[in-house]
Amino acid sequence: MNYDSHPDNNDHLEKGSPKTRRLSSVAADYCCVEGGDEDLYLQQAVVFIEDAIQYRSINHRVDANSLRLYRWYYSRIWQWGLGLTIAVVLMLAFIERPSSFSYTSDPRFRPTPWEPPCGLTEGIEIVCLVIFAIDFATKSYLIGWEEFRKCKWLIVYILAVSASVIDWALTLSMYCDQNLRVRRLIRPFFLLQNSSLMKKTLKCIKRTLPEIASVILLLALHLCLFTMIGMLLFAKGENPKQNGEWEAYFRDLPTSLSSLLVLLTTANNPDVMIPAYSLNRGYSIFFILFSGFGTYFLMNLLTAIVYNQFRGYLLMSVQASILRRRLGVRAAFEVMFCQGRGQDATHSEEHVERVRVDASLQVMARVQMKSYYRQAIIKRVQQLSDGFIQWEAFRRLFDELDKDRIKEHPPKPEYNSSLLQGLQLLFSHYYVTVVGNAVALANVMCICTILVLDSEKSIAERDDYYMEVINCFFILYYLMEMSLKILAFGWRGYLSYRNNIFDGLLTVCLLVLQITIFATYRLPFPKWNPASRGLMSLWEMVRLVNMLIVVRFLRIIPDIKLMALIASTLVDLVKNLRAFAGILVVVFYVFAVLGIWLFQGAITAPGQRSVMSNSSMTNITVECGSYEQLGYWPNNFDDFASSLVLLYNVMVVNNWQVFMDAYTRYTTQWSKVYFVSWWLTSSVMWVNLFVALILENFIYKWDRSVMCSVADVERTGYETTVQLMFRMKAGRGRRGDGFTSLQGRKAFPLEYQRHVR
């Protein structure tokens, strides 16, 4: 987890403000002052390089005790502990009143949920708040008062912790009978402030809002104009039989706006136009023009604007991260240069910017980084023969951090036997994989055929003899294929392919399940009883085997170029879009808490008015397509878990008007504001952002795949972090040491000079 010390104050890094950075032509003066403590210089260089690797600011204390505290703060133990604390405090919403601990959220069948005793969740929460306070105090001390005043996130951090503690005390004073807990809305902030990438994403969203707002304003104008035209077209007439459209969708202004807003999402199409269309086919022109211009033109235009503007702002925002890396490397060079000047008088007199190779090796041995990057950098350092490294060479050492790691497979084992050599040559060939894929396809087709034939049969009527015989044959083939591949590639070589790990793991699971079936129900024989039970019923075990076989068929993905490209893009999105997922979690969390505050218990259990099964008679008459008739009772705001599910269903926009209509009837017309706000935030804003990012990742990967084979696409790790996205765009045209605004002989931050003195 990267912790950004001042994400909102990075302009000085880009503009080269003299208040925060100056050309350090006085480097020689302060080097001589601190010349005695070699270990402190090395420790400073280690921390600065770690800052560069993690894109952190170097504006922090650099005395020996502070550096030890700084490294502990950014250690994996503390950062993982802080992440776990954030997860715990967010998960409290599932346990607190109203508790989500019930097997169903349907008010007709939901039992009384378990409620935690007073003080349980409050005790857990105060421990988390204490950890946040320690985190704030440590961070504030390390960056110093001047940086603290410029960091808005840290100021809001202490305010959030203080407000949470006050609200926590109020809850205890009311014996946990407080329904409105303000600190629930504050909790997502702790997730945001702990990720610099989330902060950058929020900043980019804020800058993109004006462009999005202009299109939304055009959408609103489009909606209002067609609403007025619709109310004029479908006004109430003298003939009641011709008032169907007016009565259902255009009775008044709020109803008309809601009807056309839902039509904009296509959720009520063609229902909204059927009453008028049945009278005159010409009325369809109105609805086609509305949805055609609004849905297919303006909404897609919004996606294009989000893709263009947000990507540009995001790439611009990570310039500070790239500069932090350059500054960290430069700072490490400077302190090592000072350490060298204190020991080498000749070097001091020559005024040549260079550091000792042995000092560089000592620093790299102590830096916390991935082992293969360390080995690559140390290897390049050891290739230098004169014992010193000049600045340009030192800077280029860390270009290794930007390179993909190409995984090399272990060499194949060497056999003396000609038979084993022939088997090795045969089963290491690519066509063995093709044959294995064909066999897996045949296995899946056999399962599909038997499922189609037995789809109408009950469990007692099924005979799984043939399916088990077929599965036994295929599992034996899978086992033989895995064994011969291990023979051909060796154990380490076999496991070096992720495809083989996936394939082998499922094969072992299938073998274990099949042996369990034989041990429990004996070998396959005709008229097996699928309903017979051991630890599990025979039918359940056979189903589990078939599901694993179907999942194993995914092994074909890497062997089909376009499919492999799409799959790898999805994997990259999952791995590298954590910041966007984190902000989506925050938005869901906030709207779920607001939904509980506004609508908890609004839709009550129907009791005597309960809607029975579709084939049963009901005590009341419900409108077709309504919340009650569709049986949407589990979708409510009665607890946190059900609120999340309801918000997801609204985000998908299918039948979202049903929820809006139900809460309008059970509460007030103003409830529509909540649902429309959620639709704009989730479906319009966030889904468009996600589509834009998928396009960016896919287009970039497609461009690379045109020039690469399938093996190259699988072998090479795709650089999808936003820092690397920026690097590919803005990396061209830079010169010198890579400082866009730090061109100079000894660009060096003033804060570092102050602390080191």
Short mmCIF file of C-alpha atoms in Angstrom, two decimals, residues 208-222 298 301-302 305-306 309:
data_model
loop_
_atom_site.label_atom_id
_atom_site.label_comp_id
_atom_site.label_asym_id
_atom_site.label_seq_id
_atom_site.Cartn_x
_atom_site.Cartn_y
_atom_site.Cartn_z
CA THR A 208 -13.42 15.26 -15.28
CA LEU A 209 -16.75 16.25 -13.70
CA PRO A 210 -17.16 19.52 -15.67
CA GLU A 211 -17.03 17.65 -18.99
CA ILE A 212 -19.39 14.99 -17.67
CA ALA A 213 -21.70 17.64 -16.23
CA SER A 214 -22.01 19.32 -19.62
CA VAL A 215 -23.27 16.12 -21.22
CA ILE A 216 -25.57 15.39 -18.27
CA LEU A 217 -26.97 18.91 -18.62
CA LEU A 218 -27.65 18.19 -22.29
CA LEU A 219 -29.33 14.93 -21.25
CA ALA A 220 -31.47 16.84 -18.75
CA LEU A 221 -32.49 19.33 -21.42
CA HIS A 222 -33.31 16.48 -23.79
CA LEU A 298 -25.80 11.21 -25.83
CA LEU A 301 -21.01 10.49 -26.31
CA LEU A 302 -20.68 10.51 -22.53
CA ILE A 305 -15.85 12.04 -23.22
CA VAL A 306 -15.09 10.05 -20.08
CA GLN A 309 -10.82 13.26 -20.57
#
